[in-house]
Short mmCIF file of C-alpha atoms and ligand atoms in Angstrom, two decimals:
data_model
loop_
_atom_site.label_atom_id
_atom_site.label_comp_id
_atom_site.label_asym_id
_atom_site.label_seq_id
_atom_site.Cartn_x
_atom_site.Cartn_y
_atom_site.Cartn_z
CA UNK A 34 122.47 98.42 107.15
CA UNK A 35 119.79 100.03 109.32
CA UNK A 36 117.43 102.89 108.34
CA UNK A 37 117.61 104.38 105.04
CA UNK A 38 117.17 107.94 104.09
CA UNK A 39 114.56 109.02 101.34
CA UNK A 40 117.29 109.38 98.85
CA UNK A 41 118.71 106.00 99.43
CA UNK A 42 115.28 104.58 99.02
CA UNK A 43 114.77 106.38 95.75
CA UNK A 44 118.04 105.33 94.42
CA UNK A 45 117.19 101.63 95.09
CA UNK A 46 114.25 101.96 92.70
CA UNK A 47 116.63 102.59 89.89
CA UNK A 48 117.37 98.92 89.32
CA UNK A 49 116.21 98.01 85.96
CA UNK A 50 112.66 96.87 87.01
CA UNK A 51 110.09 96.09 84.22
CA UNK A 52 107.21 98.69 84.76
CA UNK A 53 104.90 99.90 81.99
CA UNK A 54 102.82 103.01 81.99
CA UNK A 55 100.20 103.63 79.11
CA UNK A 56 101.90 100.93 76.94
CA UNK A 57 105.56 102.28 77.42
CA UNK A 58 108.37 100.87 79.44
CA UNK A 59 109.39 103.32 82.30
CA UNK A 60 113.18 103.95 82.23
CA UNK A 61 113.26 105.44 85.80
CA UNK A 62 110.13 105.35 88.01
CA UNK A 63 111.51 108.10 90.33
CA UNK A 64 111.51 110.72 87.49
CA UNK A 65 108.28 109.50 85.66
CA UNK A 66 105.59 112.37 85.80
CA UNK A 67 103.01 110.23 87.31
CA UNK A 68 104.70 107.42 89.12
CA UNK A 69 107.34 109.90 90.58
CA UNK A 70 104.56 111.43 92.43
CA UNK A 71 103.87 108.08 94.15
CA UNK A 72 107.53 107.67 94.87
CA UNK A 73 107.54 111.07 96.52
CA UNK A 74 104.58 110.33 98.56
CA UNK A 75 106.18 106.99 99.67
CA UNK A 76 109.20 109.06 100.98
CA UNK A 77 107.04 110.00 103.79
CA UNK A 78 107.82 106.79 105.66
CA UNK A 79 111.49 107.39 105.45
CA UNK A 80 111.05 111.07 106.31
CA UNK A 81 109.15 110.40 109.40
CA UNK A 82 111.89 108.13 110.74
CA UNK A 83 114.28 111.19 110.46
CA UNK A 84 111.96 113.80 111.98
CA UNK A 85 112.46 114.60 115.62
CA UNK A 86 108.73 114.95 116.13
CA UNK A 87 108.10 111.35 115.14
CA UNK A 88 111.35 109.74 115.73
CA UNK A 89 110.06 107.83 118.86
CA UNK A 90 107.02 106.65 117.08
CA UNK A 91 108.69 105.57 113.76
CA UNK A 92 111.73 104.04 114.83
CA UNK A 93 112.65 101.17 117.49
CA UNK A 94 116.17 99.84 118.68
CA UNK A 95 117.05 96.23 118.45
CA UNK A 96 117.73 95.21 122.35
CA UNK A 97 120.46 92.68 121.21
CA UNK A 98 122.59 94.70 118.56
CA UNK A 99 121.46 98.15 119.36
CA UNK A 100 120.65 98.88 115.74
CA UNK A 101 117.75 101.00 114.88
CA UNK A 102 115.08 99.80 112.60
CA UNK A 103 111.48 100.99 111.39
CA UNK A 104 108.67 100.31 113.93
CA UNK A 105 106.60 98.98 111.02
CA UNK A 106 109.02 95.81 111.39
CA UNK A 107 108.47 95.34 114.99
CA UNK A 108 106.58 92.09 115.37
CA UNK A 109 103.48 93.16 117.88
CA UNK A 110 103.55 91.44 121.21
CA UNK A 111 100.85 93.10 123.21
CA UNK A 112 98.28 96.02 122.79
CA UNK A 113 100.75 98.72 123.12
CA UNK A 114 102.60 97.42 120.04
CA UNK A 115 99.41 97.12 117.96
CA UNK A 116 98.17 100.79 119.15
CA UNK A 117 101.64 102.20 118.48
CA UNK A 118 101.57 100.61 115.10
CA UNK A 119 97.94 101.76 114.46
CA UNK A 120 99.25 105.44 115.50
CA UNK A 121 102.37 105.34 113.06
CA UNK A 122 100.12 104.32 110.11
CA UNK A 123 97.61 107.14 111.01
CA UNK A 124 100.40 109.49 111.52
CA UNK A 125 102.00 108.82 108.13
CA UNK A 126 98.67 108.91 106.38
CA UNK A 127 98.07 112.29 107.83
CA UNK A 128 101.39 113.53 106.40
CA UNK A 129 100.36 111.96 103.26
CA UNK A 130 97.10 114.17 103.32
CA UNK A 131 94.74 111.36 103.96
CA UNK A 132 96.36 108.76 101.51
CA UNK A 133 98.07 105.87 103.07
CA UNK A 134 101.94 105.49 102.31
CA UNK A 135 101.61 101.64 102.51
CA UNK A 136 105.41 100.65 101.46
CA UNK A 137 105.93 99.07 104.80
CA UNK A 138 102.52 98.61 106.28
CA UNK A 139 101.27 95.91 103.94
CA UNK A 140 104.58 94.06 103.57
CA UNK A 141 104.87 93.82 107.52
CA UNK A 142 101.39 92.52 107.80
CA UNK A 143 102.25 89.75 105.40
CA UNK A 144 105.54 89.16 107.31
CA UNK A 145 103.65 88.69 110.70
CA UNK A 146 101.22 86.40 109.00
CA UNK A 147 103.91 84.50 107.60
CA UNK A 148 105.68 84.01 111.07
CA UNK A 149 102.40 82.43 112.37
CA UNK A 150 101.61 80.23 109.49
CA UNK A 151 105.51 79.05 109.34
CA UNK A 152 105.10 78.27 113.04
CA UNK A 153 102.06 76.29 112.33
CA UNK A 154 103.73 74.29 109.46
CA UNK A 155 106.76 73.60 111.64
CA UNK A 156 104.55 71.94 114.17
CA UNK A 157 103.23 69.83 111.05
CA UNK A 158 106.84 68.82 110.49
CA UNK A 159 107.96 71.12 108.09
CA UNK A 160 110.52 73.52 109.89
CA UNK A 161 112.11 74.81 106.84
CA UNK A 162 109.65 77.53 105.91
CA UNK A 163 110.24 79.10 109.63
CA UNK A 164 113.97 79.44 108.90
CA UNK A 165 113.16 81.04 105.56
CA UNK A 166 110.58 83.53 107.00
CA UNK A 167 112.85 84.60 109.65
CA UNK A 168 115.85 85.08 107.53
CA UNK A 169 113.79 87.04 104.90
CA UNK A 170 112.10 89.19 107.66
CA UNK A 171 115.50 89.99 109.00
CA UNK A 172 116.88 90.91 105.57
CA UNK A 173 113.87 93.31 104.85
CA UNK A 174 114.09 94.74 108.28
CA UNK A 175 117.80 95.40 108.27
CA UNK A 176 117.74 96.96 104.89
CA UNK A 177 114.78 99.02 105.74
CA UNK A 178 112.85 97.86 102.53
CA UNK A 179 109.50 98.76 101.14
CA UNK A 180 107.57 95.57 100.36
CA UNK A 181 104.37 95.29 98.23
CA UNK A 182 102.11 92.27 98.66
CA UNK A 183 100.32 90.81 95.66
CA UNK A 184 97.56 88.52 97.15
CA UNK A 185 94.39 89.34 94.74
CA UNK A 186 94.58 86.85 91.65
CA UNK A 187 93.05 87.96 88.66
CA UNK A 188 90.62 85.24 89.09
CA UNK A 189 88.63 84.70 85.76
CA UNK A 190 85.20 83.35 86.55
CA UNK A 191 84.60 84.18 90.19
CA UNK A 192 82.18 81.37 90.82
CA UNK A 193 85.05 78.86 90.13
CA UNK A 194 88.49 78.43 91.94
CA UNK A 195 91.68 77.73 90.05
CA UNK A 196 90.22 74.69 88.43
CA UNK A 197 87.79 74.69 85.51
CA UNK A 198 88.63 77.95 84.20
CA UNK A 199 89.16 78.95 80.61
CA UNK A 200 92.92 78.66 80.99
CA UNK A 201 94.87 77.45 84.22
CA UNK A 202 96.72 80.78 84.89
CA UNK A 203 93.89 82.76 86.53
CA UNK A 204 95.44 82.02 89.75
CA UNK A 205 99.39 82.17 90.08
CA UNK A 206 100.85 78.63 90.18
CA UNK A 207 104.10 76.66 90.09
CA UNK A 208 104.85 75.31 86.60
CA UNK A 209 108.15 73.63 87.55
CA UNK A 210 109.94 72.50 90.67
CA UNK A 211 113.69 72.22 90.45
CA UNK A 212 116.61 71.46 92.71
CA UNK A 213 117.21 75.16 93.42
CA UNK A 214 113.66 76.55 93.32
CA UNK A 215 110.35 76.82 91.62
CA UNK A 216 109.11 78.40 88.57
CA UNK A 217 105.80 80.34 88.78
CA UNK A 218 103.26 81.73 86.11
CA UNK A 219 100.14 83.70 86.48
CA UNK A 220 99.21 87.41 87.43
CA UNK A 221 98.14 89.23 90.61
CA UNK A 222 96.03 92.39 90.10
CA UNK A 223 95.46 95.58 92.10
CA UNK A 224 99.08 95.23 93.75
CA UNK A 225 99.49 98.59 95.54
CA UNK A 226 102.89 100.21 95.85
CA UNK A 227 104.74 97.67 93.82
CA UNK A 228 106.10 100.28 91.24
CA UNK A 229 108.07 101.63 94.06
CA UNK A 230 109.09 99.10 96.59
CA UNK A 231 112.14 96.91 96.87
CA UNK A 232 110.23 93.62 97.16
CA UNK A 233 106.97 92.01 96.55
CA UNK A 234 105.51 89.15 98.59
CA UNK A 235 103.03 86.90 97.15
CA UNK A 236 100.29 85.12 99.08
CA UNK A 237 97.40 82.95 98.06
CA UNK A 238 94.08 84.75 97.74
CA UNK A 239 91.74 81.93 98.87
CA UNK A 240 91.71 78.51 100.66
CA UNK A 241 92.59 75.71 98.20
CA UNK A 242 91.51 72.27 97.69
CA UNK A 243 93.68 69.12 97.48
CA UNK A 244 93.49 69.21 93.60
CA UNK A 245 94.85 72.81 93.89
CA UNK A 246 98.33 72.10 95.05
CA UNK A 247 100.32 73.98 92.43
CA UNK A 248 98.20 77.02 93.31
CA UNK A 249 98.88 76.83 97.16
CA UNK A 250 102.08 78.88 96.88
CA UNK A 251 103.66 81.75 98.72
CA UNK A 252 107.04 83.52 97.87
CA UNK A 253 108.90 86.72 97.71
CA UNK A 254 110.98 88.45 94.86
CA UNK A 255 112.85 91.42 94.33
CA UNK A 256 110.85 93.84 92.06
CA UNK A 257 113.61 93.91 89.50
CA UNK A 258 113.28 90.00 88.58
CA UNK A 259 113.47 88.52 85.30
CA UNK A 260 110.03 87.89 83.95
CA UNK A 261 108.29 90.16 86.65
CA UNK A 262 106.31 92.57 84.67
CA UNK A 263 104.27 95.58 86.28
CA UNK A 264 101.52 97.07 84.31
CA UNK A 265 100.67 100.40 86.09
CA UNK A 266 97.26 101.72 86.65
CA UNK A 267 96.51 104.87 84.74
CA UNK A 268 93.94 106.82 86.60
CA UNK A 269 94.67 110.56 86.84
CA UNK A 270 97.71 110.91 85.08
CA UNK A 271 97.59 114.56 84.29
CA UNK A 272 99.56 117.34 85.86
CA UNK A 273 97.75 118.97 88.66
CA UNK A 274 98.11 122.39 90.37
CA UNK A 275 97.90 122.11 94.22
CA UNK A 276 95.51 125.19 94.33
CA UNK A 277 92.90 123.14 92.57
CA UNK A 278 93.86 119.65 93.68
CA UNK A 279 95.49 120.32 97.10
CA UNK A 280 95.64 116.39 97.87
CA UNK A 281 96.17 114.54 94.68
CA UNK A 282 98.73 117.02 92.98
CA UNK A 283 101.29 115.79 95.67
CA UNK A 284 99.83 112.54 96.68
CA UNK A 285 99.38 109.30 94.76
CA UNK A 286 99.60 105.53 95.01
CA UNK A 287 100.17 103.23 92.15
CA UNK A 288 98.67 99.87 91.59
CA UNK A 289 99.83 97.27 89.08
CA UNK A 290 98.75 94.12 87.25
CA UNK A 291 101.65 92.04 88.26
CA UNK A 292 102.69 89.39 85.74
CA UNK A 293 104.79 86.32 86.59
CA UNK A 294 105.95 85.24 83.28
CA UNK A 295 107.73 82.07 84.28
CA UNK A 296 109.64 83.46 86.97
CA UNK A 297 112.26 81.64 89.01
CA UNK A 298 112.09 81.78 92.64
CA UNK A 299 114.94 80.05 94.79
CA UNK A 300 113.86 77.92 97.59
CA UNK A 301 115.10 80.32 100.32
CA UNK A 302 112.30 82.59 99.15
CA UNK A 303 109.52 80.12 98.91
CA UNK A 304 107.28 80.00 102.05
CA UNK A 305 104.45 77.63 101.04
CA UNK A 306 104.54 75.25 98.06
CA UNK A 307 101.88 72.65 97.71
CA UNK A 308 100.61 72.75 101.46
CA UNK A 309 96.87 73.22 100.27
CA UNK A 310 95.54 72.96 103.85
CA UNK A 311 97.79 76.03 104.94
CA UNK A 312 96.83 78.34 101.90
CA UNK A 313 93.53 79.51 103.52
CA UNK A 314 95.07 79.90 106.90
CA UNK A 315 97.75 82.19 105.18
CA UNK A 316 95.24 84.05 103.30
CA UNK A 317 93.04 84.79 106.54
CA UNK A 318 95.98 85.62 108.84
CA UNK A 319 97.22 88.09 106.39
CA UNK A 320 93.81 89.69 106.41
CA UNK A 321 93.65 89.74 109.90
CA UNK A 322 96.44 92.25 110.06
CA UNK A 323 95.76 93.98 106.79
CA UNK A 324 92.26 95.11 108.02
CA UNK A 325 93.68 96.50 111.10
CA UNK A 326 96.16 98.43 108.94
CA UNK A 327 93.23 99.57 106.86
CA UNK A 328 90.99 101.03 109.53
CA UNK A 329 94.17 102.48 111.11
CA UNK A 330 94.87 104.64 107.72
CA UNK A 331 91.17 105.48 107.36
CA UNK A 332 91.24 107.73 110.55
CA UNK A 333 92.80 111.03 108.97
CA UNK A 334 90.28 110.59 106.22
CA UNK A 335 87.24 110.28 108.46
CA UNK A 336 88.72 113.34 110.61
CA UNK A 337 88.95 115.35 107.38
CA UNK A 338 85.50 114.43 106.13
CA UNK A 339 84.19 115.82 109.52
CA UNK A 340 86.36 118.84 109.53
CA UNK A 341 85.97 119.89 105.82
CA UNK A 342 82.05 119.54 106.19
CA UNK A 343 82.12 121.63 109.49
CA UNK A 344 84.45 124.35 107.70
CA UNK A 345 82.34 124.41 104.81
CA UNK A 346 79.19 124.94 106.76
CA UNK A 347 80.74 127.87 108.51
CA UNK A 348 81.92 129.48 105.23
CA UNK A 349 78.38 129.17 103.79
CA UNK A 350 76.75 130.46 106.98
CA UNK A 351 74.79 127.18 107.67
CA UNK A 352 76.49 125.79 110.57
CA UNK A 353 73.58 126.21 112.91
CA UNK A 354 70.97 124.73 110.64
CA UNK A 355 69.31 121.67 112.16
CA UNK A 356 69.95 119.47 109.35
CA UNK A 357 73.67 120.53 108.78
CA UNK A 358 74.10 119.77 112.45
CA UNK A 359 72.68 116.38 112.31
CA UNK A 360 75.05 115.65 109.34
CA UNK A 361 78.05 116.79 111.24
CA UNK A 362 77.02 114.77 114.25
CA UNK A 363 76.71 111.78 111.94
CA UNK A 364 80.13 112.39 110.47
CA UNK A 365 81.64 112.72 113.97
CA UNK A 366 79.88 109.54 114.99
CA UNK A 367 81.41 107.76 111.93
CA UNK A 368 84.99 108.80 112.70
CA UNK A 369 84.55 108.02 116.54
CA UNK A 370 83.19 104.67 115.92
CA UNK A 371 85.93 103.60 113.58
CA UNK A 372 88.45 104.93 116.11
CA UNK A 373 86.95 103.34 119.06
CA UNK A 374 86.79 99.77 117.36
CA UNK A 375 90.38 100.12 116.54
CA UNK A 376 91.47 100.60 120.17
CA UNK A 377 89.10 97.91 121.34
CA UNK A 378 90.71 95.46 118.58
CA UNK A 379 93.92 96.15 119.99
CA UNK A 380 93.27 95.73 123.61
CA UNK A 381 91.28 92.45 122.79
CA UNK A 382 94.03 90.97 120.84
CA UNK A 383 95.03 87.22 120.83
CA UNK A 384 98.62 85.90 120.91
CA UNK A 385 99.17 83.33 118.28
CA UNK A 386 102.59 81.31 118.27
CA UNK A 387 105.18 82.31 118.17
CA UNK A 388 104.17 85.06 120.40
CA UNK A 389 102.60 87.41 117.75
CA UNK A 390 99.77 89.74 119.11
CA UNK A 391 96.96 89.51 116.47
CA UNK A 392 94.14 92.36 116.58
CA UNK A 393 90.71 91.11 117.57
CA UNK A 394 89.32 89.70 114.30
CA UNK A 395 85.64 90.34 115.30
CA UNK A 396 86.21 94.00 116.11
CA UNK A 397 88.76 94.65 113.24
CA UNK A 398 86.24 93.26 110.53
CA UNK A 399 83.03 95.24 112.27
CA UNK A 400 85.51 98.35 112.15
CA UNK A 401 86.35 97.86 108.47
CA UNK A 402 82.66 96.99 107.47
CA UNK A 403 81.44 100.19 109.29
CA UNK A 404 83.96 102.22 107.39
CA UNK A 405 83.39 100.89 103.99
CA UNK A 406 79.50 100.53 104.16
CA UNK A 407 79.13 104.15 105.22
CA UNK A 408 81.68 105.77 103.22
CA UNK A 409 79.63 106.89 100.23
CA UNK A 410 76.88 108.16 102.63
CA UNK A 411 79.52 110.23 104.33
CA UNK A 412 80.90 111.56 101.14
CA UNK A 413 77.12 112.35 100.18
CA UNK A 414 76.81 114.47 103.45
CA UNK A 415 80.01 116.51 102.87
CA UNK A 416 79.00 117.30 99.27
CA UNK A 417 75.46 118.06 100.35
CA UNK A 418 76.85 120.64 103.07
CA UNK A 419 79.26 121.88 100.37
CA UNK A 420 77.10 122.77 97.46
CA UNK A 421 77.41 122.29 93.78
CA UNK A 422 80.62 124.47 93.18
CA UNK A 423 82.31 121.34 94.00
CA UNK A 424 82.03 120.43 90.18
CA UNK A 425 81.18 123.82 88.62
CA UNK A 426 83.79 125.92 90.08
CA UNK A 427 86.44 128.07 88.37
CA UNK A 428 89.93 126.80 87.55
CA UNK A 429 92.99 128.04 89.20
CA UNK A 430 94.00 129.86 85.84
CA UNK A 431 90.68 131.89 86.30
CA UNK A 432 91.33 132.59 89.88
CA UNK A 433 94.76 133.98 88.91
CA UNK A 434 93.72 135.87 85.92
CA UNK A 435 93.87 139.83 86.25
CA UNK A 436 90.87 140.12 83.93
CA UNK A 437 88.25 137.85 85.51
CA UNK A 438 89.89 136.95 89.05
CA UNK A 439 88.28 139.83 90.54
CA UNK A 440 84.85 138.77 89.40
CA UNK A 441 85.40 135.32 91.18
CA UNK A 442 86.45 137.16 94.42
CA UNK A 443 83.45 139.28 94.26
CA UNK A 444 80.73 136.68 93.55
CA UNK A 445 82.08 133.45 95.17
CA UNK A 446 82.35 134.82 98.40
CA UNK A 447 80.24 133.27 101.46
CA UNK A 448 79.56 134.44 104.95
CA UNK A 449 80.65 137.91 105.98
CA UNK A 450 84.23 138.09 106.88
CA UNK A 451 85.43 134.94 105.14
CA UNK A 452 87.84 135.56 102.27
CA UNK A 453 86.57 134.18 99.06
CA UNK A 454 89.96 132.46 98.78
CA UNK A 455 89.39 130.28 101.99
CA UNK A 456 85.97 129.44 100.57
CA UNK A 457 87.53 128.34 97.28
CA UNK A 458 90.36 126.48 98.96
CA UNK A 459 88.10 124.47 101.10
CA UNK A 460 85.74 123.67 98.13
CA UNK A 461 88.79 122.65 96.03
CA UNK A 462 89.98 120.34 99.03
CA UNK A 463 86.47 118.67 99.14
CA UNK A 464 86.17 118.58 95.35
CA UNK A 465 89.55 116.72 95.07
CA UNK A 466 88.63 114.29 97.96
CA UNK A 467 85.08 113.50 96.79
CA UNK A 468 84.45 114.73 93.14
CA UNK A 469 87.58 114.18 91.13
CA UNK A 470 89.31 111.13 89.62
CA UNK A 471 91.11 110.90 93.04
CA UNK A 472 87.49 111.11 94.90
CA UNK A 473 86.31 108.26 92.55
CA UNK A 474 89.51 106.17 93.28
CA UNK A 475 88.77 106.84 97.17
CA UNK A 476 85.42 105.46 96.76
CA UNK A 477 86.43 102.16 95.18
CA UNK A 478 89.29 101.86 97.48
CA UNK A 479 86.72 102.06 100.33
CA UNK A 480 84.47 99.58 98.94
CA UNK A 481 87.15 96.94 97.69
CA UNK A 482 90.65 97.38 99.08
CA UNK A 483 91.44 94.82 101.79
CA UNK A 484 88.54 92.90 100.68
CA UNK A 485 85.07 93.49 99.79
CA UNK A 486 81.99 94.20 101.94
CA UNK A 487 81.02 90.61 101.71
CA UNK A 488 84.39 89.49 102.97
CA UNK A 489 84.01 91.43 105.93
CA UNK A 490 80.56 90.23 106.58
CA UNK A 491 81.61 86.71 106.29
CA UNK A 492 84.34 87.12 108.92
CA UNK A 493 81.95 89.04 111.26
CA UNK A 494 79.44 86.27 110.82
CA UNK A 495 82.16 83.46 111.48
CA UNK A 496 83.62 85.40 114.61
CA UNK A 497 80.60 86.62 116.49
CA UNK A 498 79.64 84.09 119.23
CA UNK A 499 76.03 83.23 118.10
CA UNK A 500 76.26 80.21 120.44
CA UNK A 501 76.27 82.34 123.69
CA UNK A 502 73.89 84.86 122.26
CA UNK A 503 71.45 82.22 121.50
CA UNK A 504 71.92 80.63 124.74
CA UNK A 505 71.09 83.78 126.58
CA UNK A 506 68.00 84.14 124.57
CA UNK A 507 67.03 80.73 125.35
CA UNK A 508 67.38 81.23 129.03
CA UNK A 509 65.14 84.27 129.00
CA UNK A 510 62.71 82.49 127.14
CA UNK A 511 62.63 79.76 129.66
CA UNK A 512 63.88 77.08 127.19
CA UNK A 513 66.03 74.59 128.90
C1 FAD B 325 92.76 100.57 95.42
C2 FAD B 325 92.96 99.12 95.65
C3 FAD B 325 94.10 98.68 96.23
C4 FAD B 325 94.38 97.39 96.44
N1 FAD B 325 95.51 96.94 96.94
C5 FAD B 325 95.83 95.62 96.81
C6 FAD B 325 97.09 95.00 97.15
O1 FAD B 325 98.05 96.00 97.36
N2 FAD B 325 97.34 93.69 97.06
C7 FAD B 325 96.34 92.99 96.80
O2 FAD B 325 96.49 91.70 96.77
N3 FAD B 325 94.94 93.14 96.38
C8 FAD B 325 94.66 94.61 96.57
N4 FAD B 325 93.48 95.06 96.26
C9 FAD B 325 92.62 94.05 95.85
C10 FAD B 325 91.18 94.12 96.78
O3 FAD B 325 91.40 93.13 98.04
C11 FAD B 325 90.26 93.48 95.72
O4 FAD B 325 89.88 94.46 94.96
C12 FAD B 325 89.07 92.93 96.65
O5 FAD B 325 89.41 91.59 97.38
C13 FAD B 325 87.85 92.52 95.52
O6 FAD B 325 88.49 91.70 94.61
P1 FAD B 325 88.10 92.16 93.00
O7 FAD B 325 88.54 93.42 92.91
O8 FAD B 325 88.74 90.99 92.26
O9 FAD B 325 86.69 92.06 92.87
P2 FAD B 325 85.75 90.64 92.94
O10 FAD B 325 86.17 89.64 93.74
O11 FAD B 325 85.44 90.41 91.39
O12 FAD B 325 84.30 91.13 93.45
C14 FAD B 325 83.17 91.93 92.87
C15 FAD B 325 81.92 91.42 93.34
O13 FAD B 325 81.93 90.00 93.06
C16 FAD B 325 81.47 89.31 94.60
N5 FAD B 325 82.17 88.17 94.38
C17 FAD B 325 83.30 87.70 94.03
N6 FAD B 325 83.61 86.38 94.13
C18 FAD B 325 82.24 85.79 94.47
C19 FAD B 325 81.82 84.37 94.68
N7 FAD B 325 82.59 83.51 94.55
N8 FAD B 325 80.63 84.37 94.84
C20 FAD B 325 79.72 85.54 95.11
N9 FAD B 325 80.33 86.51 95.12
C21 FAD B 325 81.49 86.89 94.56
C22 FAD B 325 82.20 90.27 95.45
O14 FAD B 325 81.57 90.12 96.83
C23 FAD B 325 82.08 91.62 94.95
O15 FAD B 325 80.53 92.11 95.28
C24 FAD B 325 93.15 96.51 95.97
C25 FAD B 325 92.13 97.05 95.65
C26 FAD B 325 92.04 98.09 95.42
C27 FAD B 325 90.58 98.80 94.76
#
């Protein structure tokens, strides 16, 4: 089938999927006043592939068949593949006004991980998973699908694993094995973009012990599957004017509580079933790719924080004040640090069977941690430079009012020569990004999405070569 147009993508979402928004079943996600914004946002990935400016970056040709396919589906084999993927993710996020598109990014992260783990399982005498993963990958690639990933279980008591919880369904599990497939029950949470993808891949969220056998499960389903119920997140569900909300009026991503109400999965879509020893490997291998995606899509956001702070400082006439320059320098350092770590992580990749280039895990986690641990401080600096009008400013109706608009033009100006409109537009942009419902979403996304801060610290501790560092210290101390 090859590449799809945005219209073909949207048409594929009218498939009878069971999506709920504020208690009501949504008959058509593409025309829903809130989810429809997310659908339009997701079209960016399909538009990029048609845009002559980005076609070389977004589209690849299969050397065997000559067919075109989305670069997201290209399995990375070297540094250049990883860097091009990272550039594509950053480019589409830039088109999305700093909000990631994600409908192909996250699904392909999972598919790359599944290739590696299926190869490992084949070595352990289970070749059937490799065939299934390859077939599923080809189908998604050839149909140009959007694919969500449901990894995070609802988890109940976090100090426990799947066992010993108040009920057995806090982690998704197999409740029945049949000759033709399995039946699964449970719920995943925070599943991004699932309201508007074709498929969802389900992965284990953690390592499993021998007694957790029913929970060591991975599979894929079309979103429109009987028993699969999506309860959509509800933040920011009001109509926004782009003057006041330049980003969030047009760009949105939905998350869902994703419920598997005794859902049947045919065997050809099952990628792990009871192999407890491979559950942790799959969870972690996915994260290796997914955190690289995460830091790649943060770059436009970090550039915007530095750029908006600089523009605002100029409009307020304070760009040469020492404390402002210090803040701008810190914002530039923040952006450059994450950018440099991404390049280094791609260059220092490892190749895992069957020949997949995996970004350097230590550097990827350090990049993600640097981003997440410093985000709120960066927001604080931008807010500091901008002033309190971020939350006390007039509305778009006031600005357009014949009676009071002139007062706003007169009194909310800044530095001589800067039109009040420019100053207000920049304030609205920063307010939308840092002080609106969308700003709050961005802050939580920074802390939790793609794993919490602790998860990145644990990986960093595991990957850093302390033995070599301690040996060096001993040598200098004269300890044999
Ligand atoms: C906007 C957004 C989008 C997301 N998109 C996706 C997605 O598409 N797919 C997906 O699968 N997931 C997604 N996530 C989920 C994300 O990976 C999780 O939010 C993250 O892993 C944290 O899990 P949690 O939210 O359950 O928080 P918790 O795990 O409850 O964490 C809360 C705190 O408890 C601590 N904690 C948790 N367990 C323990 C423990 N055993 N011992 C000690 N401390 C502990 C954590 O370190 C943290 O400080 C998304 C999240 C967000 C916010």
